[in-house]
Amino acid sequence: MAFTENLSSVDGGLKSELGKKGIVVATLNELYNWGRRSSIWPMQFGLACCAIEMIATACARYDIARFGAELFRPSPRQSDLMIVAGTVTKKMAPQVVRLYNQMAEPKYVITMGACSIAGGPFIDGYNVLRGIDRYIPIDVHLPGCPPRPEALLYGLMELQRKIDGQTIEKTEWYQKGLKREYPVPECGPHGLIPKFNPEVWAPREVDHRKERYGEPVLIGKKDKAPNLDAPVAARPAATSASSASQPSAS
Amino acid sequence: MEKIFSARDPSALNTETLEINFGPQHPSTHGVFRMNIVCDGETVVSLKPVMGYLHRNHEQIAENMSYAASMPYTDRLDYFNSMSNNFGYSLAVEKLANIEVPERAQYIRVIMAELTRLVNHVSVIGFLLNDLGAFFTPVLYAFREREKILDIFEEVSGARMMCNYFRFGGVKYEIQPHILQRIKEIVKKFPKFLEEFEALLSKNEILCMRCQNVGVLPKELAVSASITGPMLRASGVDYDIRKVDKYSIYGRFKFRIPLGEKGDVYDRYYVRILEMHESLKILDQALKDIPATGELVSKKMAPFLKSPRNFKPPVGEAYGRVEAPKGELGFYVVSDGTPQPWRYHVRAPSFINLTILEDMCLGHKIADVIVILGSVDIVLGEVDH
Ligand code: SF4
């Protein structure tokens, strides 16, 4: 993968030869990244069900401490990594972006679970965001509902590989005039809108969904409330479970 | 002329109240719960909960899909104990469509529900201690036991947390004899763990001092606020739906209902410990009596496992409730004869238990608010559903 190659000018064979004599040769980049990747401090910030798996990862069996990331900090100012663990709702999204803005550079984000990637099982809800990556940059996506603790560990390892690939000269947080403040989203006519590039999230002018996928299949029309006061015998019996015909093959 | 304040007479002090916003991102709010607290010095004068940070439209989504399809969504209500949520929902629909549940499935359901209660109570106590300042040590013990039970859930249902195991009229998968054997082993070893847990905690002086006489909930107030679950029983009201309703096959088991005396945080903690002992008794009996073979899903419902959209309960309404680890979990379903429910409502225990928070916290120090909140045992997925 592209981001993992951190070319060292020191020959590998020479390095191991020197290592036998007790001499360690490393580039500054390697040292810098080794330090950063071995002590990622995640933020103790759970949103929903996935947070429980995050806690399970921190506990005895999975023990995230083996990867140097056991120190869950309650404050965003002390943490390097935000694990967005759970469903992000429209009410919560501004808070998440604010927390991200408050984190100190360098900062990384892992989305944990289908919900924070794209809305997950609750995508049909009117209050659920279709993914937090529209509002803040994400480094690793972890699918699953919820992802197993092993998956979170794997995601962390992926992040470590990403960190390994960064170099001091090119990293953004040493560039001059860096401003990584993401605008806090606000409620617009079509849900939350990030202020900086609203045109990206504008709704489609022509809705192609019908041509491509056909008419949406609706089962049961919902325009009349059932009459619960009618005696049981008078209710439509044809729809009852007992008399429902055997399921057809369709 | 300037007023001269005397330290002896605090009423002469001109103090101002301080408004604190607590949450939604706070390690002790168990998720994304927010409180607006007004304090006078360190004493809480008023407390307003702000909810809705995890409102996931559970009811609206469930009204737009077939009955069976909202079963996995009930898992995500109270994500500590998915099995009891499944239980409540399937009871409601079974009442609606008049479905019998075969014997073996009943036993499996009870076993799973009680295992869930163990998982929930043990982790809740861990988190309560976390809020008290015993940072993560009790949780480590709690999660060690939790993992063992989750292993069983994984083996029977295929998922650790979101089991989606119950079906209308039964359960989905067979439970193998070796799994039953493992459950038996867990049940045998669990009292020893509880002993260890209790030795560390129950008589611990710090725990006693922080918890006793804090957040007292009087009997009458608890009843009039329709509090349920361990919180109600800690206040000394003998009300357990397992005994009152005798739903499923709970009428067959011998177990007692632990009751508290005062209704403070310590009682709530101790009632949970005792409830685990009772759950183990139920598990013991259920594991002994479970029939070796039998149907998993009733004959009437078996065809609908493959084609859930053809399942159309008759017009009517039903309310099914279970004693979930957090309280009375009820599902109200109205059918209009189509494959989708006309109305679907969840009576979430932790949401209703939370309404009493202000009354319990008034007059206490702000540090106690966290402990009281921890003892209410909320899960935000259920509070906001
Ligand atoms: S992905 Fe699944 S488990 Fe995770 S928060 Fe969403 S619904 Fe819960």
Tab-separated table of C-alpha atoms in Angstrom, chain B residues 44-239:
chain	number	residue	atom	x	y	z
B	44	VAL	CA	-27.418	20.529	43.397
B	45	VAL	CA	-30.359	22.894	43.247
B	46	SER	CA	-31.910	21.789	40.009
B	47	LEU	CA	-31.173	19.200	37.381
B	48	LYS	CA	-32.637	19.014	33.927
B	49	PRO	CA	-31.892	16.026	31.747
B	50	VAL	CA	-31.548	16.670	28.024
B	51	MET	CA	-32.207	13.646	25.900
B	52	GLY	CA	-32.360	12.814	22.253
B	53	TYR	CA	-28.704	12.642	21.350
B	54	LEU	CA	-29.151	9.050	20.319
B	55	HIS	CA	-32.668	9.203	18.961
B	56	ARG	CA	-32.548	6.569	16.241
B	57	ASN	CA	-36.172	6.457	15.165
B	58	HIS	CA	-36.621	2.889	16.249
B	59	GLU	CA	-40.412	3.090	16.281
B	60	GLN	CA	-40.737	4.808	12.962
B	61	ILE	CA	-38.411	2.338	11.273
B	62	ALA	CA	-40.247	-0.602	12.790
B	63	GLU	CA	-43.577	0.655	11.502
B	64	ASN	CA	-42.210	0.575	7.979
B	65	MET	CA	-40.989	-2.973	7.886
B	66	SER	CA	-42.306	-6.449	8.430
B	67	TYR	CA	-42.770	-7.791	11.912
B	68	ALA	CA	-39.801	-10.117	11.850
B	69	ALA	CA	-37.519	-7.478	10.400
B	70	SER	CA	-37.658	-5.290	13.460
B	71	MET	CA	-36.386	-8.095	15.653
B	72	PRO	CA	-32.722	-7.138	15.048
B	73	TYR	CA	-33.596	-3.536	15.843
B	74	THR	CA	-34.828	-4.520	19.258
B	75	ASP	CA	-31.326	-5.849	19.931
B	76	ARG	CA	-30.034	-2.362	19.579
B	77	LEU	CA	-32.443	-0.834	22.062
B	78	ASP	CA	-30.658	-1.896	25.153
B	79	TYR	CA	-27.443	-3.159	23.781
B	80	PHE	CA	-26.312	-4.875	26.952
B	81	ASN	CA	-29.106	-7.391	26.899
B	82	SER	CA	-30.332	-8.058	23.438
B	83	MET	CA	-31.917	-11.355	24.375
B	84	SER	CA	-34.431	-9.867	26.795
B	85	ASN	CA	-35.415	-7.257	24.248
B	86	ASN	CA	-36.068	-10.015	21.752
B	87	PHE	CA	-38.068	-11.773	24.404
B	88	GLY	CA	-40.363	-8.824	25.008
B	89	TYR	CA	-41.008	-8.203	21.360
B	90	SER	CA	-41.708	-11.813	20.545
B	91	LEU	CA	-44.079	-12.056	23.500
B	92	ALA	CA	-46.024	-9.075	22.189
B	93	VAL	CA	-46.350	-10.468	18.684
B	94	GLU	CA	-47.175	-13.932	19.964
B	95	LYS	CA	-49.996	-12.438	21.963
B	96	LEU	CA	-51.163	-10.547	18.917
B	97	ALA	CA	-51.236	-13.528	16.599
B	98	ASN	CA	-52.016	-16.107	19.256
B	99	ILE	CA	-48.971	-18.275	18.817
B	100	GLU	CA	-47.954	-21.092	21.102
B	101	VAL	CA	-44.313	-21.618	21.895
B	102	PRO	CA	-42.983	-25.186	22.100
B	103	GLU	CA	-41.656	-26.461	25.378
B	104	ARG	CA	-37.985	-26.651	24.546
B	105	ALA	CA	-37.960	-23.195	23.066
B	106	GLN	CA	-39.521	-21.816	26.233
B	107	TYR	CA	-36.707	-23.241	28.280
B	108	ILE	CA	-34.062	-21.926	25.923
B	109	ARG	CA	-35.660	-18.498	26.113
B	110	VAL	CA	-35.624	-18.458	29.879
B	111	ILE	CA	-32.028	-19.637	29.995
B	112	MET	CA	-30.959	-16.929	27.593
B	113	ALA	CA	-32.919	-14.217	29.385
B	114	GLU	CA	-31.385	-15.103	32.710
B	115	LEU	CA	-27.879	-15.248	31.273
B	116	THR	CA	-28.510	-11.779	29.927
B	117	ARG	CA	-29.520	-10.612	33.368
B	118	LEU	CA	-26.199	-11.846	34.692
B	119	VAL	CA	-24.339	-9.995	31.951
B	120	ASN	CA	-26.236	-6.802	32.566
B	121	HIS	CA	-26.040	-6.700	36.330
B	122	VAL	CA	-22.402	-7.615	36.462
B	123	SER	CA	-21.418	-4.921	34.011
B	124	VAL	CA	-23.669	-2.330	35.585
B	125	ILE	CA	-22.020	-2.856	38.923
B	126	GLY	CA	-18.679	-2.535	37.216
B	127	PHE	CA	-19.656	0.781	35.677
B	128	LEU	CA	-21.133	2.043	38.915
B	129	LEU	CA	-17.812	1.451	40.579
B	130	ASN	CA	-16.154	3.130	37.650
B	131	ASP	CA	-18.183	6.223	38.377
B	132	LEU	CA	-17.231	5.999	42.019
B	133	GLY	CA	-13.607	6.281	41.109
B	134	ALA	CA	-12.515	2.657	41.152
B	135	PHE	CA	-11.330	3.252	37.667
B	136	PHE	CA	-11.677	0.163	35.499
B	137	THR	CA	-10.648	-2.472	38.028
B	138	PRO	CA	-14.152	-3.786	38.818
B	139	VAL	CA	-15.016	-3.489	35.145
B	140	LEU	CA	-12.153	-5.803	34.320
B	141	TYR	CA	-13.585	-8.432	36.635
B	142	ALA	CA	-17.065	-7.853	35.291
B	143	PHE	CA	-16.089	-8.073	31.677
B	144	ARG	CA	-14.102	-11.213	32.277
B	145	GLU	CA	-17.320	-12.944	33.281
B	146	ARG	CA	-19.272	-11.171	30.597
B	147	GLU	CA	-16.993	-12.533	27.903
B	148	LYS	CA	-17.630	-16.083	29.029
B	149	ILE	CA	-21.358	-15.625	28.648
B	150	LEU	CA	-20.966	-13.781	25.374
B	151	ASP	CA	-19.062	-16.776	24.069
B	152	ILE	CA	-22.166	-18.835	24.637
B	153	PHE	CA	-24.337	-16.275	22.911
B	154	GLU	CA	-21.970	-16.323	20.007
B	155	GLU	CA	-22.100	-20.060	19.747
B	156	VAL	CA	-25.874	-20.292	19.804
B	157	SER	CA	-26.772	-17.236	17.768
B	158	GLY	CA	-23.700	-16.294	15.799
B	159	ALA	CA	-23.184	-12.856	17.280
B	160	ARG	CA	-21.650	-11.652	20.495
B	161	MET	CA	-23.837	-8.731	21.318
B	162	MET	CA	-26.581	-8.380	18.769
B	163	CYS	CA	-27.947	-11.873	18.968
B	164	ASN	CA	-31.241	-11.657	17.063
B	165	TYR	CA	-31.929	-15.135	18.326
B	166	PHE	CA	-35.646	-15.209	19.094
B	167	ARG	CA	-38.320	-15.759	16.508
B	168	PHE	CA	-42.049	-15.530	16.868
B	169	GLY	CA	-43.071	-18.855	18.280
B	170	GLY	CA	-39.638	-20.034	19.302
B	171	VAL	CA	-35.966	-19.482	18.767
B	172	LYS	CA	-33.825	-19.630	15.679
B	173	TYR	CA	-31.066	-22.128	16.256
B	174	GLU	CA	-30.672	-25.384	18.076
B	175	ILE	CA	-28.700	-25.326	21.278
B	176	GLN	CA	-26.184	-28.131	21.306
B	177	PRO	CA	-25.649	-30.369	24.331
B	178	HIS	CA	-22.068	-29.231	24.751
B	179	ILE	CA	-23.247	-25.632	25.011
B	180	LEU	CA	-25.708	-26.608	27.698
B	181	GLN	CA	-22.820	-28.282	29.440
B	182	ARG	CA	-20.823	-25.079	29.272
B	183	ILE	CA	-23.716	-23.058	30.619
B	184	LYS	CA	-23.897	-25.489	33.494
B	185	GLU	CA	-20.238	-24.926	34.206
B	186	ILE	CA	-20.704	-21.176	34.169
B	187	VAL	CA	-23.639	-21.455	36.526
B	188	LYS	CA	-21.549	-23.593	38.812
B	189	LYS	CA	-18.617	-21.221	38.874
B	190	PHE	CA	-20.515	-17.965	38.970
B	191	PRO	CA	-21.245	-17.919	42.714
B	192	LYS	CA	-17.542	-18.131	43.337
B	193	PHE	CA	-16.961	-15.114	41.176
B	194	LEU	CA	-19.749	-13.249	42.934
B	195	GLU	CA	-18.125	-14.061	46.242
B	196	GLU	CA	-14.856	-12.673	44.993
B	197	PHE	CA	-16.591	-9.612	43.624
B	198	GLU	CA	-18.450	-9.049	46.842
B	199	ALA	CA	-15.392	-9.553	48.990
B	200	LEU	CA	-13.832	-6.678	47.119
B	201	LEU	CA	-16.838	-4.431	47.139
B	202	SER	CA	-19.762	-5.029	49.421
B	203	LYS	CA	-18.103	-4.176	52.698
B	204	ASN	CA	-15.659	-1.757	51.210
B	205	GLU	CA	-15.675	1.337	53.351
B	206	ILE	CA	-15.406	3.805	50.508
B	207	LEU	CA	-18.247	2.172	48.666
B	208	CYS	CA	-20.427	2.180	51.772
B	209	MET	CA	-19.701	5.799	52.511
B	210	ARG	CA	-20.342	6.967	49.009
B	211	CYS	CA	-23.445	4.878	48.468
B	212	GLN	CA	-25.339	4.583	51.703
B	213	ASN	CA	-28.013	7.211	52.260
B	214	VAL	CA	-27.279	8.747	48.888
B	215	GLY	CA	-30.026	9.181	46.350
B	216	VAL	CA	-32.808	7.821	48.497
B	217	LEU	CA	-35.951	7.019	46.583
B	218	PRO	CA	-38.973	6.628	48.862
B	219	LYS	CA	-41.473	3.867	48.182
B	220	GLU	CA	-44.414	6.104	47.366
B	221	LEU	CA	-42.466	8.297	45.002
B	222	ALA	CA	-41.095	5.265	43.192
B	223	VAL	CA	-44.558	3.817	42.695
B	224	SER	CA	-46.125	7.074	41.594
B	225	ALA	CA	-43.337	7.700	39.090
B	226	SER	CA	-43.857	4.176	37.696
B	227	ILE	CA	-40.295	3.137	38.322
B	228	THR	CA	-39.698	-0.550	37.642
B	229	GLY	CA	-36.985	-3.091	37.918
B	230	PRO	CA	-34.217	-3.289	40.488
B	231	MET	CA	-34.714	0.383	41.330
B	232	LEU	CA	-38.273	-0.204	42.476
B	233	ARG	CA	-37.341	-3.307	44.387
B	234	ALA	CA	-34.493	-1.507	46.109
B	235	SER	CA	-37.111	0.862	47.472
B	236	GLY	CA	-38.882	-2.082	49.001
B	237	VAL	CA	-41.765	-2.655	46.617
B	238	ASP	CA	-42.340	-6.288	45.826
B	239	TYR	CA	-43.034	-6.141	42.129
